[in-house]
mmCIF file of C-alpha atoms and ligand atoms in Angstrom:
data_model
loop_
_atom_site.group_PDB
_atom_site.id
_atom_site.type_symbol
_atom_site.label_atom_id
_atom_site.label_comp_id
_atom_site.label_asym_id
_atom_site.label_seq_id
_atom_site.Cartn_x
_atom_site.Cartn_y
_atom_site.Cartn_z
ATOM 1 C CA MET A 1 0.000 0.000 0.000
ATOM 2 C CA ARG A 2 1.514 3.323 -1.018
ATOM 3 C CA ILE A 3 0.218 6.524 0.504
ATOM 4 C CA ASP A 4 0.855 9.582 -1.605
ATOM 5 C CA LEU A 5 -0.459 12.928 -0.417
ATOM 6 C CA SER A 6 1.546 15.093 -2.781
ATOM 7 C CA GLY A 7 -0.499 18.010 -4.062
ATOM 8 C CA ARG A 8 -2.672 18.020 -0.905
ATOM 9 C CA THR A 9 -2.579 20.631 1.834
ATOM 10 C CA ALA A 10 -3.218 19.665 5.452
ATOM 11 C CA LEU A 11 -3.905 21.752 8.547
ATOM 12 C CA VAL A 12 -3.167 20.104 11.880
ATOM 13 C CA THR A 13 -4.396 22.065 14.905
ATOM 14 C CA GLY A 14 -2.268 22.026 18.058
ATOM 15 C CA SER A 15 0.705 20.573 16.228
ATOM 16 C CA THR A 16 3.738 22.165 17.910
ATOM 17 C CA GLN A 17 4.272 19.089 20.089
ATOM 18 C CA GLY A 18 2.928 15.666 21.054
ATOM 19 C CA ILE A 19 0.471 13.785 18.869
ATOM 20 C CA GLY A 20 -0.195 16.803 16.621
ATOM 21 C CA LEU A 21 3.502 17.188 15.809
ATOM 22 C CA ALA A 22 3.765 13.473 14.952
ATOM 23 C CA ILE A 23 0.704 13.798 12.699
ATOM 24 C CA ALA A 24 2.229 16.841 10.960
ATOM 25 C CA LEU A 25 5.430 14.858 10.362
ATOM 26 C CA GLY A 26 3.536 11.804 9.098
ATOM 27 C CA LEU A 27 1.479 13.852 6.644
ATOM 28 C CA ALA A 28 4.565 15.746 5.426
ATOM 29 C CA ARG A 29 6.423 12.448 4.979
ATOM 30 C CA ALA A 30 3.542 11.271 2.775
ATOM 31 C CA GLY A 31 4.097 14.345 0.616
ATOM 32 C CA ALA A 32 1.449 16.773 1.887
ATOM 33 C CA ARG A 33 2.056 20.470 2.378
ATOM 34 C CA VAL A 34 1.380 20.875 6.091
ATOM 35 C CA ALA A 35 0.221 23.918 8.064
ATOM 36 C CA VAL A 36 1.477 23.726 11.640
ATOM 37 C CA ASN A 37 -0.543 25.420 14.388
ATOM 38 C CA GLY A 38 0.065 26.499 17.975
ATOM 39 C CA ARG A 39 -0.818 29.631 19.887
ATOM 40 C CA THR A 40 2.357 31.600 19.230
ATOM 41 C CA GLY A 41 4.729 32.326 16.375
ATOM 42 C CA GLU A 42 7.622 31.170 18.586
ATOM 43 C CA SER A 43 6.240 27.704 19.343
ATOM 44 C CA VAL A 44 5.224 27.218 15.704
ATOM 45 C CA GLY A 45 8.688 28.395 14.574
ATOM 46 C CA ARG A 46 10.386 25.861 16.874
ATOM 47 C CA ALA A 47 8.156 23.069 15.549
ATOM 48 C CA LEU A 48 8.887 24.025 11.929
ATOM 49 C CA GLU A 49 12.615 23.988 12.651
ATOM 50 C CA GLY A 50 12.398 20.507 14.166
ATOM 51 C CA LEU A 51 10.254 19.199 11.306
ATOM 52 C CA GLY A 52 12.597 20.760 8.750
ATOM 53 C CA ARG A 53 15.582 19.015 10.369
ATOM 54 C CA GLU A 54 13.734 15.677 10.426
ATOM 55 C CA LEU A 55 12.439 16.007 6.884
ATOM 56 C CA PRO A 56 14.560 18.378 4.767
ATOM 57 C CA GLY A 57 12.569 19.701 1.821
ATOM 58 C CA ALA A 58 9.195 19.235 3.538
ATOM 59 C CA GLU A 59 6.620 21.827 2.491
ATOM 60 C CA LEU A 60 5.613 23.473 5.765
ATOM 61 C CA VAL A 61 3.471 26.509 6.532
ATOM 62 C CA ALA A 62 3.406 28.479 9.788
ATOM 63 C CA ALA A 63 -0.187 28.890 11.010
ATOM 64 C CA PRO A 64 0.053 30.425 14.477
ATOM 65 C CA GLY A 65 -3.102 31.488 16.302
ATOM 66 C CA ASP A 66 -5.333 30.676 19.228
ATOM 67 C CA ILE A 67 -8.154 28.825 17.497
ATOM 68 C CA ALA A 68 -10.301 29.055 20.608
ATOM 69 C CA THR A 69 -10.962 32.636 19.461
ATOM 70 C CA ASP A 70 -12.692 33.750 16.255
ATOM 71 C CA GLU A 71 -9.872 36.105 15.359
ATOM 72 C CA GLY A 72 -7.146 33.473 15.958
ATOM 73 C CA ALA A 73 -9.089 30.881 13.969
ATOM 74 C CA ARG A 74 -9.462 33.318 11.080
ATOM 75 C CA ARG A 75 -5.690 33.934 11.029
ATOM 76 C CA VAL A 76 -5.007 30.201 11.016
ATOM 77 C CA LEU A 77 -7.509 29.541 8.224
ATOM 78 C CA ASP A 78 -5.990 32.362 6.161
ATOM 79 C CA ALA A 79 -2.479 30.952 6.639
ATOM 80 C CA ALA A 80 -3.548 27.401 5.753
ATOM 81 C CA GLY A 81 -5.397 28.424 2.577
ATOM 82 C CA HIS A 82 -7.418 25.785 0.730
ATOM 83 C CA ALA A 83 -6.702 22.825 2.976
ATOM 84 C CA ASP A 84 -7.866 19.436 1.712
ATOM 85 C CA ILE A 85 -7.141 17.705 5.014
ATOM 86 C CA LEU A 86 -8.150 19.077 8.414
ATOM 87 C CA VAL A 87 -6.937 17.325 11.536
ATOM 88 C CA ASN A 88 -8.696 18.702 14.603
ATOM 89 C CA ASN A 89 -6.060 17.523 17.045
ATOM 90 C CA LEU A 90 -6.096 20.329 19.599
ATOM 91 C CA GLY A 91 -7.360 19.155 22.964
ATOM 92 C CA ILE A 92 -6.614 20.026 26.567
ATOM 93 C CA PHE A 93 -6.896 17.693 29.534
ATOM 94 C CA GLY A 94 -6.185 17.682 33.241
ATOM 95 C CA ALA A 95 -7.282 15.671 36.268
ATOM 96 C CA ARG A 96 -9.580 17.534 38.714
ATOM 97 C CA PRO A 97 -12.042 16.345 41.350
ATOM 98 C CA ALA A 98 -15.378 16.404 39.531
ATOM 99 C CA LEU A 99 -17.186 18.508 42.119
ATOM 100 C CA GLU A 100 -14.520 21.238 41.932
ATOM 101 C CA VAL A 101 -14.944 21.886 38.215
ATOM 102 C CA ASP A 102 -17.037 25.050 37.987
ATOM 103 C CA ASP A 103 -19.164 26.353 35.101
ATOM 104 C CA ASP A 104 -16.349 28.483 33.693
ATOM 105 C CA GLU A 105 -14.027 25.507 33.466
ATOM 106 C CA TRP A 106 -16.742 23.347 31.891
ATOM 107 C CA ARG A 107 -17.303 26.067 29.308
ATOM 108 C CA HIS A 108 -13.565 26.416 28.691
ATOM 109 C CA TYR A 109 -13.207 22.671 27.983
ATOM 110 C CA PHE A 110 -16.189 22.802 25.616
ATOM 111 C CA GLU A 111 -14.804 25.874 23.849
ATOM 112 C CA VAL A 112 -11.324 24.401 23.332
ATOM 113 C CA ASN A 113 -12.074 20.719 22.760
ATOM 114 C CA VAL A 114 -15.362 20.832 20.845
ATOM 115 C CA LEU A 115 -16.060 24.281 19.464
ATOM 116 C CA THR A 116 -12.590 24.694 17.880
ATOM 117 C CA ALA A 117 -13.198 21.525 15.836
ATOM 118 C CA VAL A 118 -16.635 22.759 14.757
ATOM 119 C CA ARG A 119 -15.228 26.203 13.923
ATOM 120 C CA MET A 120 -12.373 24.849 11.792
ATOM 121 C CA THR A 121 -14.701 22.360 10.079
ATOM 122 C CA ARG A 122 -17.121 25.180 9.272
ATOM 123 C CA GLY A 123 -14.187 27.109 7.785
ATOM 124 C CA LEU A 124 -12.824 24.331 5.564
ATOM 125 C CA LEU A 125 -15.619 21.857 4.762
ATOM 126 C CA PRO A 126 -17.408 24.081 2.190
ATOM 127 C CA GLY A 127 -14.220 24.346 0.073
ATOM 128 C CA MET A 128 -13.580 20.612 0.330
ATOM 129 C CA LYS A 129 -17.147 19.910 -0.819
ATOM 130 C CA GLU A 130 -16.767 22.306 -3.735
ATOM 131 C CA ARG A 131 -13.546 20.575 -4.804
ATOM 132 C CA ALA A 132 -15.240 17.180 -4.253
ATOM 133 C CA TRP A 133 -12.419 15.832 -2.109
ATOM 134 C CA GLY A 134 -11.464 16.265 1.519
ATOM 135 C CA ARG A 135 -10.683 14.646 4.829
ATOM 136 C CA VAL A 136 -11.682 15.802 8.311
ATOM 137 C CA LEU A 137 -10.235 13.907 11.248
ATOM 138 C CA ASN A 138 -11.125 14.592 14.859
ATOM 139 C CA ILE A 139 -8.773 13.294 17.527
ATOM 140 C CA ALA A 140 -10.925 11.836 20.288
ATOM 141 C CA SER A 141 -9.849 9.698 23.206
ATOM 142 C CA ASP A 142 -10.606 6.494 25.066
ATOM 143 C CA SER A 143 -12.044 8.942 27.639
ATOM 144 C CA ALA A 144 -14.933 9.513 25.219
ATOM 145 C CA VAL A 145 -16.241 6.052 26.030
ATOM 146 C CA VAL A 146 -14.466 5.100 29.275
ATOM 147 C CA VAL A 147 -15.241 8.339 31.109
ATOM 148 C CA PRO A 148 -12.593 8.879 33.801
ATOM 149 C CA ALA A 149 -13.943 9.966 37.204
ATOM 150 C CA GLU A 150 -11.058 12.449 37.544
ATOM 151 C CA MET A 151 -11.676 13.980 34.090
ATOM 152 C CA ILE A 152 -15.447 13.965 33.480
ATOM 153 C CA HIS A 153 -15.174 17.470 32.018
ATOM 154 C CA TYR A 154 -12.628 16.146 29.485
ATOM 155 C CA GLY A 155 -14.393 12.859 28.705
ATOM 156 C CA VAL A 156 -17.647 14.684 27.941
ATOM 157 C CA THR A 157 -15.935 16.865 25.340
ATOM 158 C CA LYS A 158 -14.473 13.809 23.615
ATOM 159 C CA THR A 159 -17.875 12.083 23.595
ATOM 160 C CA ALA A 160 -19.265 15.246 22.015
ATOM 161 C CA LEU A 161 -16.513 15.153 19.395
ATOM 162 C CA LEU A 162 -17.626 11.671 18.281
ATOM 163 C CA SER A 163 -21.062 13.118 17.713
ATOM 164 C CA VAL A 164 -19.639 16.137 15.882
ATOM 165 C CA SER A 165 -17.731 13.756 13.566
ATOM 166 C CA ARG A 166 -20.697 11.572 12.819
ATOM 167 C CA GLY A 167 -22.904 14.618 12.234
ATOM 168 C CA PHE A 168 -20.503 16.367 9.855
ATOM 169 C CA ALA A 169 -19.969 13.079 7.990
ATOM 170 C CA LYS A 170 -23.716 13.223 7.268
ATOM 171 C CA GLU A 171 -23.406 16.869 6.227
ATOM 172 C CA ALA A 172 -20.687 15.791 3.754
ATOM 173 C CA ALA A 173 -22.506 12.670 2.537
ATOM 174 C CA GLY A 174 -21.931 11.843 -1.133
ATOM 175 C CA THR A 175 -19.477 14.694 -1.742
ATOM 176 C CA GLY A 176 -16.107 12.921 -1.763
ATOM 177 C CA VAL A 177 -15.315 14.349 1.668
ATOM 178 C CA THR A 178 -14.994 11.927 4.568
ATOM 179 C CA VAL A 179 -15.200 12.781 8.267
ATOM 180 C CA ASN A 180 -13.966 10.420 10.963
ATOM 181 C CA SER A 181 -12.685 10.412 14.493
ATOM 182 C CA VAL A 182 -9.677 8.611 15.861
ATOM 183 C CA ILE A 183 -9.948 7.292 19.403
ATOM 184 C CA ALA A 184 -6.442 7.630 20.780
ATOM 185 C CA GLY A 185 -5.484 5.713 23.900
ATOM 186 C CA PRO A 186 -2.868 6.613 26.537
ATOM 187 C CA THR A 187 0.020 8.047 24.530
ATOM 188 C CA HIS A 188 3.660 8.814 25.302
ATOM 189 C CA THR A 189 3.783 12.608 25.125
ATOM 190 C CA GLY A 190 5.761 15.034 27.306
ATOM 191 C CA GLY A 191 2.706 15.801 29.435
ATOM 192 C CA VAL A 192 1.859 12.145 29.939
ATOM 193 C CA GLU A 193 5.467 11.268 30.845
ATOM 194 C CA GLU A 194 5.295 13.896 33.599
ATOM 195 C CA PHE A 195 1.919 12.488 34.698
ATOM 196 C CA VAL A 196 3.402 8.948 34.884
ATOM 197 C CA TYR A 197 6.233 10.150 37.116
ATOM 198 C CA GLN A 198 3.715 11.793 39.427
ATOM 199 C CA LEU A 199 2.283 8.338 40.060
ATOM 200 C CA VAL A 200 5.343 6.031 40.064
ATOM 201 C CA ASP A 201 8.870 6.157 41.529
ATOM 202 C CA ARG A 202 10.780 9.013 39.798
ATOM 203 C CA ASP A 203 14.032 7.018 39.986
ATOM 204 C CA LEU A 204 12.728 4.280 37.685
ATOM 205 C CA PRO A 205 14.046 4.348 34.105
ATOM 206 C CA TRP A 206 11.322 5.227 31.588
ATOM 207 C CA GLU A 207 10.671 1.692 30.246
ATOM 208 C CA GLU A 208 10.180 0.329 33.763
ATOM 209 C CA ALA A 209 8.195 3.395 34.894
ATOM 210 C CA GLN A 210 5.684 3.020 32.059
ATOM 211 C CA ARG A 211 5.317 -0.724 32.711
ATOM 212 C CA VAL A 212 4.513 -0.056 36.371
ATOM 213 C CA PHE A 213 2.143 2.765 35.393
ATOM 214 C CA MET A 214 0.274 0.598 32.906
ATOM 215 C CA ARG A 215 0.079 -2.393 35.264
ATOM 216 C CA GLU A 216 -1.141 -0.376 38.226
ATOM 217 C CA HIS A 217 -3.089 2.486 36.668
ATOM 218 C CA ARG A 218 -4.161 1.334 33.180
ATOM 219 C CA PRO A 219 -4.626 -2.457 33.585
ATOM 220 C CA GLN A 220 -7.324 -2.510 30.850
ATOM 221 C CA SER A 221 -4.720 -1.825 28.158
ATOM 222 C CA LEU A 222 -3.998 -4.887 26.030
ATOM 223 C CA LEU A 223 -0.843 -3.240 24.703
ATOM 224 C CA GLN A 224 0.502 -2.835 28.260
ATOM 225 C CA ARG A 225 2.628 0.120 27.241
ATOM 226 C CA LEU A 226 1.930 3.676 26.222
ATOM 227 C CA ILE A 227 1.217 4.275 22.557
ATOM 228 C CA GLU A 228 3.867 6.249 20.666
ATOM 229 C CA PRO A 229 2.551 9.424 18.928
ATOM 230 C CA GLU A 230 3.701 8.016 15.549
ATOM 231 C CA GLU A 231 1.317 5.090 16.025
ATOM 232 C CA ILE A 232 -1.629 7.499 16.210
ATOM 233 C CA ALA A 233 -0.207 9.435 13.271
ATOM 234 C CA ASN A 234 -0.087 6.283 11.115
ATOM 235 C CA MET A 235 -3.865 5.857 11.376
ATOM 236 C CA VAL A 236 -4.427 9.553 10.676
ATOM 237 C CA VAL A 237 -2.192 9.440 7.584
ATOM 238 C CA TYR A 238 -4.068 6.415 6.250
ATOM 239 C CA LEU A 239 -7.478 8.013 6.897
ATOM 240 C CA SER A 240 -6.236 11.203 5.220
ATOM 241 C CA SER A 241 -5.328 9.323 2.086
ATOM 242 C CA PRO A 242 -7.322 8.464 -1.047
ATOM 243 C CA LEU A 243 -7.025 4.803 0.063
ATOM 244 C CA ALA A 244 -9.526 5.420 2.890
ATOM 245 C CA SER A 245 -12.264 6.620 0.534
ATOM 246 C CA ALA A 246 -14.956 4.267 1.886
ATOM 247 C CA THR A 247 -14.422 5.047 5.557
ATOM 248 C CA THR A 248 -16.596 7.900 6.802
ATOM 249 C CA GLY A 249 -18.713 8.660 9.840
ATOM 250 C CA GLY A 250 -16.550 6.247 11.817
ATOM 251 C CA ALA A 251 -14.681 6.281 15.112
ATOM 252 C CA LEU A 252 -11.490 4.267 14.688
ATOM 253 C CA ARG A 253 -9.486 3.099 17.654
ATOM 254 C CA VAL A 254 -5.732 3.368 18.177
ATOM 255 C CA ASP A 255 -6.078 2.697 21.864
ATOM 256 C CA GLY A 256 -3.949 -0.393 22.449
ATOM 257 C CA GLY A 257 -7.148 -2.319 23.142
ATOM 258 C CA TYR A 258 -7.948 -0.054 26.095
ATOM 259 C CA VAL A 259 -11.660 0.207 25.308
ATOM 260 C CA ASP A 260 -13.204 -3.185 26.100
ATOM 261 C CA SER A 261 -15.327 -3.533 22.997
ATOM 262 C CA ILE A 262 -15.462 -5.884 20.024
ATOM 263 C CA LEU A 263 -16.723 -3.109 17.764
ATOM 264 C CA PRO A 264 -14.183 -0.661 16.301
HETATM 265 N N1 NAP B 301 -1.644 12.322 25.284
HETATM 266 C C1 NAP B 301 -2.518 11.350 25.407
HETATM 267 O O1 NAP B 301 -2.291 10.345 26.095
HETATM 268 C C2 NAP B 301 -3.836 11.429 24.680
HETATM 269 C C3 NAP B 301 -4.707 10.316 24.749
HETATM 270 C C4 NAP B 301 -5.905 10.362 24.033
HETATM 271 C C5 NAP B 301 -6.234 11.480 23.292
HETATM 272 N N2 NAP B 301 -5.387 12.532 23.266
HETATM 273 C C6 NAP B 301 -5.778 13.701 22.462
HETATM 274 O O2 NAP B 301 -4.784 13.948 21.479
HETATM 275 C C7 NAP B 301 -4.723 15.339 21.201
HETATM 276 C C8 NAP B 301 -3.297 15.834 21.373
HETATM 277 O O3 NAP B 301 -2.884 15.582 22.704
HETATM 278 P P1 NAP B 301 -1.348 15.796 23.169
HETATM 279 O O4 NAP B 301 -1.211 15.118 24.477
HETATM 280 O O5 NAP B 301 -0.443 15.439 22.053
HETATM 281 O O6 NAP B 301 -1.353 17.391 23.378
HETATM 282 P P2 NAP B 301 -0.233 18.336 23.979
HETATM 283 O O7 NAP B 301 1.108 17.651 23.973
HETATM 284 O O8 NAP B 301 -0.742 18.909 25.257
HETATM 285 O O9 NAP B 301 -0.166 19.486 22.873
HETATM 286 C C9 NAP B 301 -1.170 20.439 22.788
HETATM 287 C C10 NAP B 301 -0.945 21.245 21.515
HETATM 288 O O10 NAP B 301 -2.033 22.149 21.356
HETATM 289 C C11 NAP B 301 -1.533 23.478 21.154
HETATM 290 N N3 NAP B 301 -2.540 24.399 21.687
HETATM 291 C C12 NAP B 301 -3.027 24.459 22.947
HETATM 292 N N4 NAP B 301 -4.023 25.366 23.025
HETATM 293 C C13 NAP B 301 -4.181 25.872 21.764
HETATM 294 C C14 NAP B 301 -5.061 26.831 21.171
HETATM 295 N N5 NAP B 301 -6.002 27.445 21.898
HETATM 296 N N6 NAP B 301 -4.950 27.113 19.842
HETATM 297 C C15 NAP B 301 -4.009 26.484 19.092
HETATM 298 N N7 NAP B 301 -3.164 25.546 19.596
HETATM 299 C C16 NAP B 301 -3.236 25.259 20.904
HETATM 300 C C17 NAP B 301 -0.197 23.485 21.834
HETATM 301 O O11 NAP B 301 0.637 24.407 21.189
HETATM 302 P P3 NAP B 301 1.221 25.753 21.861
HETATM 303 O O12 NAP B 301 1.584 25.417 23.274
HETATM 304 O O13 NAP B 301 2.377 26.012 20.966
HETATM 305 O O14 NAP B 301 0.112 26.741 21.750
HETATM 306 C C18 NAP B 301 0.293 22.065 21.527
HETATM 307 O O15 NAP B 301 0.868 22.005 20.235
HETATM 308 C C19 NAP B 301 -5.728 16.009 22.145
HETATM 309 O O16 NAP B 301 -6.939 16.207 21.488
HETATM 310 C C20 NAP B 301 -5.881 14.984 23.257
HETATM 311 O O17 NAP B 301 -7.129 15.105 23.895
HETATM 312 C C21 NAP B 301 -4.198 12.543 23.941
#
């Protein structure tokens, strides 16, 4: 199977680090022109430098802006131009006792994790439909279906994102544009590595630390290790490609078997 995205432009939100950065790299490796987004010009510049070192000759576009605001989203859409692939990757998370999460924080999670995806989809889907080809991918989480007691406010937004995906897939029905979500499981990012070391002995080397973490705190995982960001990116690159033309309205898991379900 050969994935060739040359001639396509992709916008990946929240792609200066973590899963988003790996997705940007994967799409660029497949030949796409990729717009990289974060809140500031500095963080986007650093990401572009790193990507350029990893993949000399990659076609990269700086698309800085806080997409949780109308003005920031507009700037990002202008920088990205006619994107054929939109990856709504941006998402924030953090453990908090459920009864301490007030209305403002609930609203903030909804604004950042759900409304940004809707806003960017609204900005790019009409052009994709006109050109009769496009891909919208929403990065959800195992927390969408296995709602964590310490992150109800996060889980709810990811459940909502599954609904947003399915709904916009209907909006795009029959147009050549597909809309899907990817259910990512516990993934080895900087933030998660810090989180692991808050729960296990800091003196343990990383491989051992993650094994202890998975055994004691994520025993449902069939993979029994954290997922690497590239493993999420691989699914996103496939779904972004012409090869995935018959997959739409779906929620596809890259969760290491974390969600105990026989359906995808
Ligand atoms: N990590 C996991 O284990 C895991 C598991 C399941 C699902 N997920 C999902 O995967 C996605 C990525 O997670 P991650 O852990 O890779 O994230 P992360 O490392 O925390 O990175 C967040 C990214 O979002 C950017 N960002 C934050 N607020 C922004 C805003 N308002 N506008 C534009 N960019 C913004 C940050 O860039 P700047 O700082 O440069 O602004 C950064 O590039 C999220 O949707 C998350 O829910 C993660």
